[in-house]
Coordinates of C-alpha atoms in Angstrom, one line a residue:
X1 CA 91.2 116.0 101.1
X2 CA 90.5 114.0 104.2
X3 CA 92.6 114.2 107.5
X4 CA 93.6 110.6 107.1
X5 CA 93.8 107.5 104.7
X6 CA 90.9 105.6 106.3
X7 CA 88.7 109.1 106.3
X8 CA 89.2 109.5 102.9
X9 CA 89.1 105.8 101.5
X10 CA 85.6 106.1 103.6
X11 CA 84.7 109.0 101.4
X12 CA 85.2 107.8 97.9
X13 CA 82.8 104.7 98.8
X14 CA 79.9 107.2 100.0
X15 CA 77.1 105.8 98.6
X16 CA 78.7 102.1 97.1
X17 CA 78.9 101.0 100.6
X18 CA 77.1 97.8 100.0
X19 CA 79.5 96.9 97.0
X20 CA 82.3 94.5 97.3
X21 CA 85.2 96.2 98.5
X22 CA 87.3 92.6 99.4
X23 CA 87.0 88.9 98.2
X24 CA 89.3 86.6 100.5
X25 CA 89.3 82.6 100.9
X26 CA 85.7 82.7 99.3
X27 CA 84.5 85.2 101.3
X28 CA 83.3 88.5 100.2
X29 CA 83.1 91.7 102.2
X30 CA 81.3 94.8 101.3
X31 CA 83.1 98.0 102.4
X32 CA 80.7 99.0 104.9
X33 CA 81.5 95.4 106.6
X34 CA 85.2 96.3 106.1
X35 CA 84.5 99.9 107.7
X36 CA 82.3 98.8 110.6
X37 CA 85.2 96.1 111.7
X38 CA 87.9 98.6 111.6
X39 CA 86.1 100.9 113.9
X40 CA 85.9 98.0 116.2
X41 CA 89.4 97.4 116.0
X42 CA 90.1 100.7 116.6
X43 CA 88.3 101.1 120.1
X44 CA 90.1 98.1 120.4
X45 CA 93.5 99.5 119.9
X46 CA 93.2 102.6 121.9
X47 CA 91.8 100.5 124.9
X48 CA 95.6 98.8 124.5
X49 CA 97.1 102.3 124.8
X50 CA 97.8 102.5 120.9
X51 CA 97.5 106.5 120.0
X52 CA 99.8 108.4 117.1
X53 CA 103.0 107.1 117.1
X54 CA 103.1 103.3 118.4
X55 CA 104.3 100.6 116.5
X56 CA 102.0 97.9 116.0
X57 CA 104.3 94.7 115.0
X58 CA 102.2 91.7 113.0
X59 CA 103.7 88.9 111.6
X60 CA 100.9 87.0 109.8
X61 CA 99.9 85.7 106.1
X62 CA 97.5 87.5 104.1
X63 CA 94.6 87.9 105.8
X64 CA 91.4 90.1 106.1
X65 CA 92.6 91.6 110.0
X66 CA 95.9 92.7 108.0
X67 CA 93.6 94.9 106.1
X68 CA 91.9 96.2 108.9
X69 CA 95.1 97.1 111.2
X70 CA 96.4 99.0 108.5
X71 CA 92.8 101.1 108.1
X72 CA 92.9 101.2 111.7
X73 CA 96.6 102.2 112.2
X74 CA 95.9 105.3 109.6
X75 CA 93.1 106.6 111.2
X76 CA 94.8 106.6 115.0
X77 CA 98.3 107.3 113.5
X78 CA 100.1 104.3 114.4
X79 CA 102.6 102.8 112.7
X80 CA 101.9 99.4 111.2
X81 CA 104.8 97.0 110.4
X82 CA 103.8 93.7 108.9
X83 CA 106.3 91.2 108.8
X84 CA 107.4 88.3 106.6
X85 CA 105.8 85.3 108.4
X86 CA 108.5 83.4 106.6
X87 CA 111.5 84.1 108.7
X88 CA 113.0 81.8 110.9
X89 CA 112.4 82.9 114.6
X90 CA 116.2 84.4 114.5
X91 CA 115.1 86.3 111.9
X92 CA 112.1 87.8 113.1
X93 CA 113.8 88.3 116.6
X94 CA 116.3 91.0 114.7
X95 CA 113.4 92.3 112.7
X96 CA 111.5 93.2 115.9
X97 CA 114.5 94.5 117.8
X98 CA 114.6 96.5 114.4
X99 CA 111.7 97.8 114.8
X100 CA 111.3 98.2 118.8
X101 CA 107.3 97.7 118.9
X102 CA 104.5 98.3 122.0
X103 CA 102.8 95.9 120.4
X104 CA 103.1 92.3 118.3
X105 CA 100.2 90.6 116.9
X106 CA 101.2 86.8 116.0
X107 CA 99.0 84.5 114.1
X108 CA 101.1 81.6 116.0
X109 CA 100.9 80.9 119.0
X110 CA 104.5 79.1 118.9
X111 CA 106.0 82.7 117.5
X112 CA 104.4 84.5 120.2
X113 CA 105.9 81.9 123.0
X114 CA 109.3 82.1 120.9
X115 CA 109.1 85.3 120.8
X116 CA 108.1 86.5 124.3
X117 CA 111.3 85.4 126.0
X118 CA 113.5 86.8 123.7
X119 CA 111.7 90.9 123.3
X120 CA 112.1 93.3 125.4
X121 CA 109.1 92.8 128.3
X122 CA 108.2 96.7 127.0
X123 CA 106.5 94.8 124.3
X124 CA 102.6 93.7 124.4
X125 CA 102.2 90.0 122.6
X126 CA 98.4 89.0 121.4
X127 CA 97.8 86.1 119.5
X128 CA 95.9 87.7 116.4
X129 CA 92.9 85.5 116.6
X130 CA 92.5 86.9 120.5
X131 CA 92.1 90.2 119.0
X132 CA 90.3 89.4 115.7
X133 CA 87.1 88.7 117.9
X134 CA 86.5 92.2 118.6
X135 CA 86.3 93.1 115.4
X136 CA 83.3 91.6 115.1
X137 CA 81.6 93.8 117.9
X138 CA 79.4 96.2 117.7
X139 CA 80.7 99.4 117.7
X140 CA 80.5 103.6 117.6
X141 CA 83.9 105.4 117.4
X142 CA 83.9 108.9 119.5
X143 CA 84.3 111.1 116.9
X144 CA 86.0 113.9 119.2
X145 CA 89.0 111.6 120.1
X146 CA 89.2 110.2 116.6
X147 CA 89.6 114.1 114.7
X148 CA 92.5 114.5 117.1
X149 CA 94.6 111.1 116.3
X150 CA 96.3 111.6 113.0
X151 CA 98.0 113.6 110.2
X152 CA 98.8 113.1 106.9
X153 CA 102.3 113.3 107.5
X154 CA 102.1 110.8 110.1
X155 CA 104.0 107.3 109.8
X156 CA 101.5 104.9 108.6
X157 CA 103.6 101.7 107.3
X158 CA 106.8 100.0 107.6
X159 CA 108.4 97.4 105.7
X160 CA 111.7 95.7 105.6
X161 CA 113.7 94.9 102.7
X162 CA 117.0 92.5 102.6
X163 CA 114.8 90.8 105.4
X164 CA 115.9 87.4 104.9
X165 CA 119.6 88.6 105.4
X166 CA 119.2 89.0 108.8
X167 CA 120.1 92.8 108.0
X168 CA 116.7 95.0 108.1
X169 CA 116.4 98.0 106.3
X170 CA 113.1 99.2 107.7
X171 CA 111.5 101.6 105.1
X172 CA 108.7 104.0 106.6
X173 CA 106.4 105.3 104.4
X174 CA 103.9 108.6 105.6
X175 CA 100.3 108.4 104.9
X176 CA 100.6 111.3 102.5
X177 CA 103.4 109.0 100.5
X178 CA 100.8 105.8 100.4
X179 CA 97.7 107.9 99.2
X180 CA 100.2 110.2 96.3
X181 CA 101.5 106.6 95.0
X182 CA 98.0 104.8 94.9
X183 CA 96.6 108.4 93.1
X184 CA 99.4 108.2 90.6
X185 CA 98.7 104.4 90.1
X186 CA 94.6 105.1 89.4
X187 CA 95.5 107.0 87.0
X188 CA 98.0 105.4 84.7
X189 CA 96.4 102.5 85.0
X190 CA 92.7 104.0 84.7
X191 CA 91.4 101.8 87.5
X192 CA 87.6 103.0 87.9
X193 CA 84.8 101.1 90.1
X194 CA 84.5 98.1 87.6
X195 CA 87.9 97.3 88.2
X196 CA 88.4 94.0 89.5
X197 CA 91.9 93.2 91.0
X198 CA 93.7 90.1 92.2
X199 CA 96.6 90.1 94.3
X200 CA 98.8 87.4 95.4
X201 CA 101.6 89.8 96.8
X202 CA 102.0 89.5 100.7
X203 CA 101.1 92.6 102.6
X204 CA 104.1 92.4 104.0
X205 CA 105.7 93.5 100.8
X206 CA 105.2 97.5 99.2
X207 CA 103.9 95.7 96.0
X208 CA 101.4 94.1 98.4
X209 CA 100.1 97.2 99.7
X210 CA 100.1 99.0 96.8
X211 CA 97.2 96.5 95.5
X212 CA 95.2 97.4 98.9
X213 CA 95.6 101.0 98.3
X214 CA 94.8 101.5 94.7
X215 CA 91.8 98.8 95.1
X216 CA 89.8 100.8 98.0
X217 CA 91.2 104.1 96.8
X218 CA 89.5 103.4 93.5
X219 CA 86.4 101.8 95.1
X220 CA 87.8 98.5 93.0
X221 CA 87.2 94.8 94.0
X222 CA 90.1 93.4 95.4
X223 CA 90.7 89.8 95.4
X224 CA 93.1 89.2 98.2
X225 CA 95.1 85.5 98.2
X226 CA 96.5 83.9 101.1
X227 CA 99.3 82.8 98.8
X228 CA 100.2 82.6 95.3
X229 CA 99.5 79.3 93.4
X230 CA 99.2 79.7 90.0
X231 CA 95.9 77.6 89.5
X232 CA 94.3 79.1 92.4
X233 CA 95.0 82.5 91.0
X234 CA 93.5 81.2 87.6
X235 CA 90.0 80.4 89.1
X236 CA 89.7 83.0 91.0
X237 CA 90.3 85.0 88.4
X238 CA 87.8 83.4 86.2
X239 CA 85.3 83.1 88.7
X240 CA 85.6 86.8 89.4
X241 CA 86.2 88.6 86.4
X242 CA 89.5 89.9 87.2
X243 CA 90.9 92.6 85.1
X244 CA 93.6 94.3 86.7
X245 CA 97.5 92.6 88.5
X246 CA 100.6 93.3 89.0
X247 CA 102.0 90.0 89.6
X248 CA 105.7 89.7 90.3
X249 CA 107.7 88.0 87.5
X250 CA 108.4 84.5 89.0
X251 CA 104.6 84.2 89.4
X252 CA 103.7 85.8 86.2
X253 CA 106.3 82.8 84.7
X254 CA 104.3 80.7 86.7
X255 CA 101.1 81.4 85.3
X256 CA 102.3 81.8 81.4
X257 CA 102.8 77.7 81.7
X258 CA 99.4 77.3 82.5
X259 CA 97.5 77.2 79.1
X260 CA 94.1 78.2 81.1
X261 CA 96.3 81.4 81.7
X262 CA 96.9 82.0 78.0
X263 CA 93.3 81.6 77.2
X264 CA 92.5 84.3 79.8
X265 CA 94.9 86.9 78.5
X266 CA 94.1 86.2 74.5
X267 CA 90.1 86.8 75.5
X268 CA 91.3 90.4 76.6
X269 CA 89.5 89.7 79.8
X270 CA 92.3 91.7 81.8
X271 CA 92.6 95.6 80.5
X272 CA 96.2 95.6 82.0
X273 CA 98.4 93.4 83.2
X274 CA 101.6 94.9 84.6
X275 CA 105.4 93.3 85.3
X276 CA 107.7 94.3 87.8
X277 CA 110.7 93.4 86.1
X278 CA 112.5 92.6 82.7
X279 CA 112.5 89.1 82.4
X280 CA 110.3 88.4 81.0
X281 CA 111.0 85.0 77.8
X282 CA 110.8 85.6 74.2
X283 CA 107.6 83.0 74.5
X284 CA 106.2 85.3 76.8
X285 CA 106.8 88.7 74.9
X286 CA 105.4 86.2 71.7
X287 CA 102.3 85.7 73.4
X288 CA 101.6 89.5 74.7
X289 CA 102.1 90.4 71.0
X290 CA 99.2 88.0 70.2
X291 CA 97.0 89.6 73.0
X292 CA 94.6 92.4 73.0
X293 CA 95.3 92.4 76.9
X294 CA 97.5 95.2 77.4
X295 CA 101.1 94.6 78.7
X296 CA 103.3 97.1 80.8
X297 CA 106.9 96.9 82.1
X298 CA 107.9 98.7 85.0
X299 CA 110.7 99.4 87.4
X300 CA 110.8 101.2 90.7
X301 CA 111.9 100.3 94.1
X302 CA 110.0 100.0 97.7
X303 CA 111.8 103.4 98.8
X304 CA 110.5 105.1 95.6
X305 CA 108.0 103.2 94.4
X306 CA 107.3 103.4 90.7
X307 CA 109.5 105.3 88.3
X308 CA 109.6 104.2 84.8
X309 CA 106.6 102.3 82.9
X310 CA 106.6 100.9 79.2
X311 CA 103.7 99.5 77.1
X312 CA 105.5 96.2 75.6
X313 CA 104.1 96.2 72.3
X314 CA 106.3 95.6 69.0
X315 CA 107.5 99.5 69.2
X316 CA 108.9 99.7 72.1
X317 CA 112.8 98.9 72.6
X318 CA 113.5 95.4 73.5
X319 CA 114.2 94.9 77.3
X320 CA 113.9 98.4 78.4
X321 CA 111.5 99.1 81.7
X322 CA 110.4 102.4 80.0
X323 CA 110.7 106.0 80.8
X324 CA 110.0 108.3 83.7
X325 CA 106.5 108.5 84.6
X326 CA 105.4 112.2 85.9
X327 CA 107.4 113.6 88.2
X328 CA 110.1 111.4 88.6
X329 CA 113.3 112.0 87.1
X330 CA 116.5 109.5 86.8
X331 CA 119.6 110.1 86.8
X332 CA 122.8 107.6 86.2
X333 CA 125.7 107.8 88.4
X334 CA 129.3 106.4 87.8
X335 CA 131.4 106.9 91.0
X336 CA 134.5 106.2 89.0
X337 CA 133.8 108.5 86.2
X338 CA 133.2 111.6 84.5
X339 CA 130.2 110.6 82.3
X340 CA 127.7 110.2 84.4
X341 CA 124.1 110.6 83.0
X342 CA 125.8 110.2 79.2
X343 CA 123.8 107.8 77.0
X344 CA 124.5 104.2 77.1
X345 CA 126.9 104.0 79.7
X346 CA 126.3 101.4 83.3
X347 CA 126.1 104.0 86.0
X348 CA 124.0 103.6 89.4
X349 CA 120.3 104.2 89.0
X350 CA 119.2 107.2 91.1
X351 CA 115.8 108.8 91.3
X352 CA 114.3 111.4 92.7
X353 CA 110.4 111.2 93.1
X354 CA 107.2 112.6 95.4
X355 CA 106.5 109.1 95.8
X356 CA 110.0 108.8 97.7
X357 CA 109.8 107.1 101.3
X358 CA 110.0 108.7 104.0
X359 CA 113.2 107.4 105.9
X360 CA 114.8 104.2 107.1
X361 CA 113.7 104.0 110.8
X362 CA 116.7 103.3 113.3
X363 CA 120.4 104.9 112.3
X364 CA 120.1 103.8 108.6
X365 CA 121.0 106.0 106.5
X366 CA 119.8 107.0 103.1
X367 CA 121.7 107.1 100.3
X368 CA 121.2 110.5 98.1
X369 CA 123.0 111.7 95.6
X370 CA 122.6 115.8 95.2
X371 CA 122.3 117.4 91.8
X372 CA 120.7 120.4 91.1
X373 CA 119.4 120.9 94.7
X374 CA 117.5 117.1 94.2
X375 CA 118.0 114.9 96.8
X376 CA 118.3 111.8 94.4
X377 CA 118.2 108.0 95.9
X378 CA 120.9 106.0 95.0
X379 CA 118.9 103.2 94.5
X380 CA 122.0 100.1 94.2
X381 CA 120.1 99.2 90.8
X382 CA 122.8 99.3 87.9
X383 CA 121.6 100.4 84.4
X384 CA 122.1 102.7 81.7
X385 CA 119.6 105.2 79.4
X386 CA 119.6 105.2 75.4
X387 CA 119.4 108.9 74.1
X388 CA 115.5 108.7 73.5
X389 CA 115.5 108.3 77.7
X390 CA 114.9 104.6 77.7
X391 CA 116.1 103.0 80.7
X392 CA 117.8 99.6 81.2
X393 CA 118.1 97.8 84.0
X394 CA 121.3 95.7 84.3
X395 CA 121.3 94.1 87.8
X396 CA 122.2 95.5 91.4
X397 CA 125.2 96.7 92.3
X398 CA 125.7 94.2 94.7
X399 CA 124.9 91.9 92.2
X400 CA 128.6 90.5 91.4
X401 CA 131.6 88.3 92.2
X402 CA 134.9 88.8 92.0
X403 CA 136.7 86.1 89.6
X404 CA 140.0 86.3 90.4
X405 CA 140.2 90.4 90.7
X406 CA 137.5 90.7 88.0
X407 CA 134.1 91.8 88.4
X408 CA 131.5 89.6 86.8
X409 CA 127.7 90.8 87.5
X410 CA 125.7 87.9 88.0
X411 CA 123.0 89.2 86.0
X412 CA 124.7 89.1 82.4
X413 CA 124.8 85.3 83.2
X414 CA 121.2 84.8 84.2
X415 CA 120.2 87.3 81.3
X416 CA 122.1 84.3 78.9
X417 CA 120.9 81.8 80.4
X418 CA 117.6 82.8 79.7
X419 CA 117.9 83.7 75.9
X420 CA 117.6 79.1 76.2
X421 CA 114.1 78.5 75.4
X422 CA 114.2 75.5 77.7
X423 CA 114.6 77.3 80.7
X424 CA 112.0 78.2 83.0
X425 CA 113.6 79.9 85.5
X426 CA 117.1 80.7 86.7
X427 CA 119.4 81.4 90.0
X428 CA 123.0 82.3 89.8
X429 CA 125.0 82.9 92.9
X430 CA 128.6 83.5 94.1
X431 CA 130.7 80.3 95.6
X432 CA 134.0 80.0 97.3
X433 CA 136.8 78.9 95.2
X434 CA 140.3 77.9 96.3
X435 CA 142.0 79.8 93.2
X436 CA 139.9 82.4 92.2
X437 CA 138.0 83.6 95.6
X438 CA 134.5 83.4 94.6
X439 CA 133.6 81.5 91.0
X440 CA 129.8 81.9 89.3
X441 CA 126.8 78.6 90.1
X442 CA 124.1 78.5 88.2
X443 CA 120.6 76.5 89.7
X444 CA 118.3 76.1 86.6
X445 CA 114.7 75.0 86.1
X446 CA 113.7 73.2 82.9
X447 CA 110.6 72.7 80.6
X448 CA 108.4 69.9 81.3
X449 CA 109.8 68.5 77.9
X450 CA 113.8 68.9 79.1
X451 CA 113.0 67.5 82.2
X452 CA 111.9 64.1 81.2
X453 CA 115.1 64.1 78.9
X454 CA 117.3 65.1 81.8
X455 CA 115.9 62.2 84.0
X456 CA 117.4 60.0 80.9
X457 CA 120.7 62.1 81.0
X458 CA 120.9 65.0 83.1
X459 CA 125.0 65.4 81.9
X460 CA 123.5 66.1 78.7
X461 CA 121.6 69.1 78.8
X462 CA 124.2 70.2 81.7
X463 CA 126.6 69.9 78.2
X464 CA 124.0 71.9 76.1
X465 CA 123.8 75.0 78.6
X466 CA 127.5 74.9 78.8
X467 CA 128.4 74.9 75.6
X468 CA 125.6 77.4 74.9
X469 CA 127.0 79.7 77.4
X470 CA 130.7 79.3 76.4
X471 CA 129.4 80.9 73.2
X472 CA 128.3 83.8 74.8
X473 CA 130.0 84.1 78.1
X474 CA 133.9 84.9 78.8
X475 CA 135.7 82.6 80.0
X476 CA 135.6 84.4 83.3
X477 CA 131.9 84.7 83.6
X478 CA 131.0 80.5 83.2
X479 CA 129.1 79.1 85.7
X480 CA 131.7 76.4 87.2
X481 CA 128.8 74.5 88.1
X482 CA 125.3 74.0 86.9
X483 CA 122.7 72.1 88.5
X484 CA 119.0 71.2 87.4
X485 CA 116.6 71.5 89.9
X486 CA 113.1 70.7 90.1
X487 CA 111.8 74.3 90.9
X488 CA 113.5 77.0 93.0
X489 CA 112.3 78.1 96.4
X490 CA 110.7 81.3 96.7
X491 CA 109.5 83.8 99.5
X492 CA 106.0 84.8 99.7
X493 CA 106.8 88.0 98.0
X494 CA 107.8 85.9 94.6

């Protein structure tokens, strides 16, 4: 093994050097392009006083210098934090006082002025394309100072989940934890040198980086997207032969109403094609069936990355997200009871997994659960395990409202809400009621056919998904209002 993740991506591409490591915005980059950048980036960075241990701040889209600080951030050491370019400047002010970087690299110029008078003056602000430039120069890293920068156990990344919220909980994760995940992925997946990968995921996200990571670990192609639009993502995987994703589920939705989409999958172009959640329609699962592409469920969390995976085929059990993959082990926790990890019971998903984070930086603490001498996460995912070791997810444990001193989970009403084949996609949410306290909304997307019939009479499929739902719901869990919207706004990460 290597003495770092860039030394030992370098290795596995000995000899493949001229072979496309990246495609991004039409532009294709052999790895020894991709290697000679990042060691200009890297005397770069140290001439800015970065060394083991700084945190490097960039808030940017998808881009081929976020690939590069994060090579060049795990050869020196550094910690790299990419952040959702998304968030309002509020937003981002609290996730860099999170944080507390030396130094924040802004695509935007406006971000950077926001920003400037706002962050502590510790802080160094570059405008990303200022420092892009000298990745372009010529360059010969002194190998002496570069042996002494780094270990494995060094912090490498940082992301930030419940970022939106305005309440950070900044997950670090060591190289070691990066290069164990991306191994574990090669294999399960069987991702060789003729793999071909597309990835619409921001690098901001885990799901992001995991796509970086098991592309050059692999000595895959990677096709990188700026953003996710379901057409754009179709040609590009055409034009490039794509055989490997792991799309989140609101953009694989996205793509199954594209018929050019369906084509792709029923040719058996892609070897594996994996979700990231259960929610996947009945006219989806129909489809897969059809396919000889192969389909897998999965279920896993950014501080513990992947822990169960299933093949969705017509054996496996309808709606579960699999079993443990190697090395992980689950365990279901009910604080209220004695029957925790009994068969078919809601309980609190906790793992335990080598593939575990490192910590939450700052004063966060992390939520374990100790059994056996594990240090299991207590992941705020509710589900339950049938007595084969299936596990089901159920929703998050934060996922509910209180109707009047009863606990509805919001998730049993999107669940039934999606059993309508009409529906394309689905939001519930909690809202302030007068009587009860907090009373179930649903926001629901329609079918291109139930959309023209709803600009007709919108209080008539309203009706339909009420009357539907009152057939399946208790009284306590209706929606007390449901509105049809045209599509429903999502974050970069899906």
């Amino acid at each position: 093994m290597e003495s770092n993740l860039f030394d030992e991506i370098n290795l596995g591409w000995l000899g493949k050097g001229h072979n496309t490591a990246i495609v991004f915005e039409g532009e294709e980059y052999n790895y020894d392009e991709i290697k000679r950048k990042t060691n200009a980036l890297i005397i770069k960075l140290t001439k800015l006083n970065v060394h083991e241990g700084t945190k490097i701040a960039l808030i940017s889209k998808n881009n081929i210098f976020s690939v590069l600080l994060i090579l060049a951030c795990a050869k020196i050491g550094a910690l790299c934090a990419p952040i959702n370019d998304e968030l309002n400047i509020d937003q981002t002010e609290v996730q860099l006082k999170t944080i507390n970087p030396s130094l924040c690299i802004a695509e935007s110029s406006r971000i950077l002025d926001l920003l400037g008078k706002k962050i502590s003056p510790d802080c160094n602000f570059i405008l990303l394309s200022k420092i892009e430039d000298s990745c372009n120069e010529s360059s010969e890293l002194d190998l002496i100072v570069c042996e002494k920068l780094c270990k494995w156990d060094s912090d490498l990344l940082l992301t930030s989940s419940s970022g939106s919220t305005g309440k950070p909980k900044p997950i670090v994760f060591s190289q070691r934890v990066k290069l164990l995940r991306a191994k574990s992925a090669i294999t399960i997946w069987k991702l060789s040198s003729n793999s071909v990968v597309i990835n619409a995921s921001p690098l901001h996200h885990s799901l992001g980086q995991r796509h970086l990571f098991i592309a050059l670990l692999s000595q895959s192609t990677l096709i990188l997207m700026k953003r996710f639009r379901s057409s754009d993502w179709i040609d590009l995987a055409i034009k490039y032969n794509a055989n490997f994703a792991i799309p989140v589920t609101t953009h694989l939705r996205s793509l199954f109403s594209e018929e050019r989409f369906k084509t792709i999958i029923l040719s058996g172009q892609f070897s594996a094609i994996v979700s990231s959640s259960a929610e996947l329609s009945q006219d989806m699962r129909k489809i897969m069936s059809q396919s000889p592409t192969n389909f897998y469920e999965m279920y896993g969390a950014s501080e513990i990355g992947t822990a169960t995976i299933i093949k969705l085929d017509d054996q496996s059990p309808k709606n579960s997200v699999g079993k443990a993959i190697k090395n992980c082990k689950i365990f279901i926790y009910h604080k209220d009871s004695d029957c925790s990890n009994t068969f078919n019971n809601v309980g609190e998903i906790c793992v335990v997994s080598p593939y575990a984070f490192t910590r939450y930086l700052g004063e966060t603490k992390t939520p374990t659960l100790e059994i056996e001498d594990n240090q299991y996460f207590k992941t705020g995912d509710l589900g339950w395990m049938d007595n084969n070791g299936f596990l089901y997810y159920a929703g998050r444990l934060d996922d509910r409202v209180n109707v009047g001193g009863i606990s509805v989970y919001l998730n049993d009403i999107s669940e039934s809400i999606k059993r309508l084949d009409f529906i394309v996609d689905v939001a519930i949410v909690g809202i302030y009621n007068d009587y009860f306290g907090m009373v179930p909304a649903a926001a629901v997307v329609l079918d291109s056919h139930h959309k023209a019939i709803a600009k007709l009479n919108e209080t008539k499929i309203i009706k339909k998904i009420a009357a539907f739902l009152a057939s399946n719901l208790s009284p306590y869990q209706l929606p007390r209002i449901i509105k049809i919207y045209i599509d429903l706004p999502l974050l970069s990460s899906g």
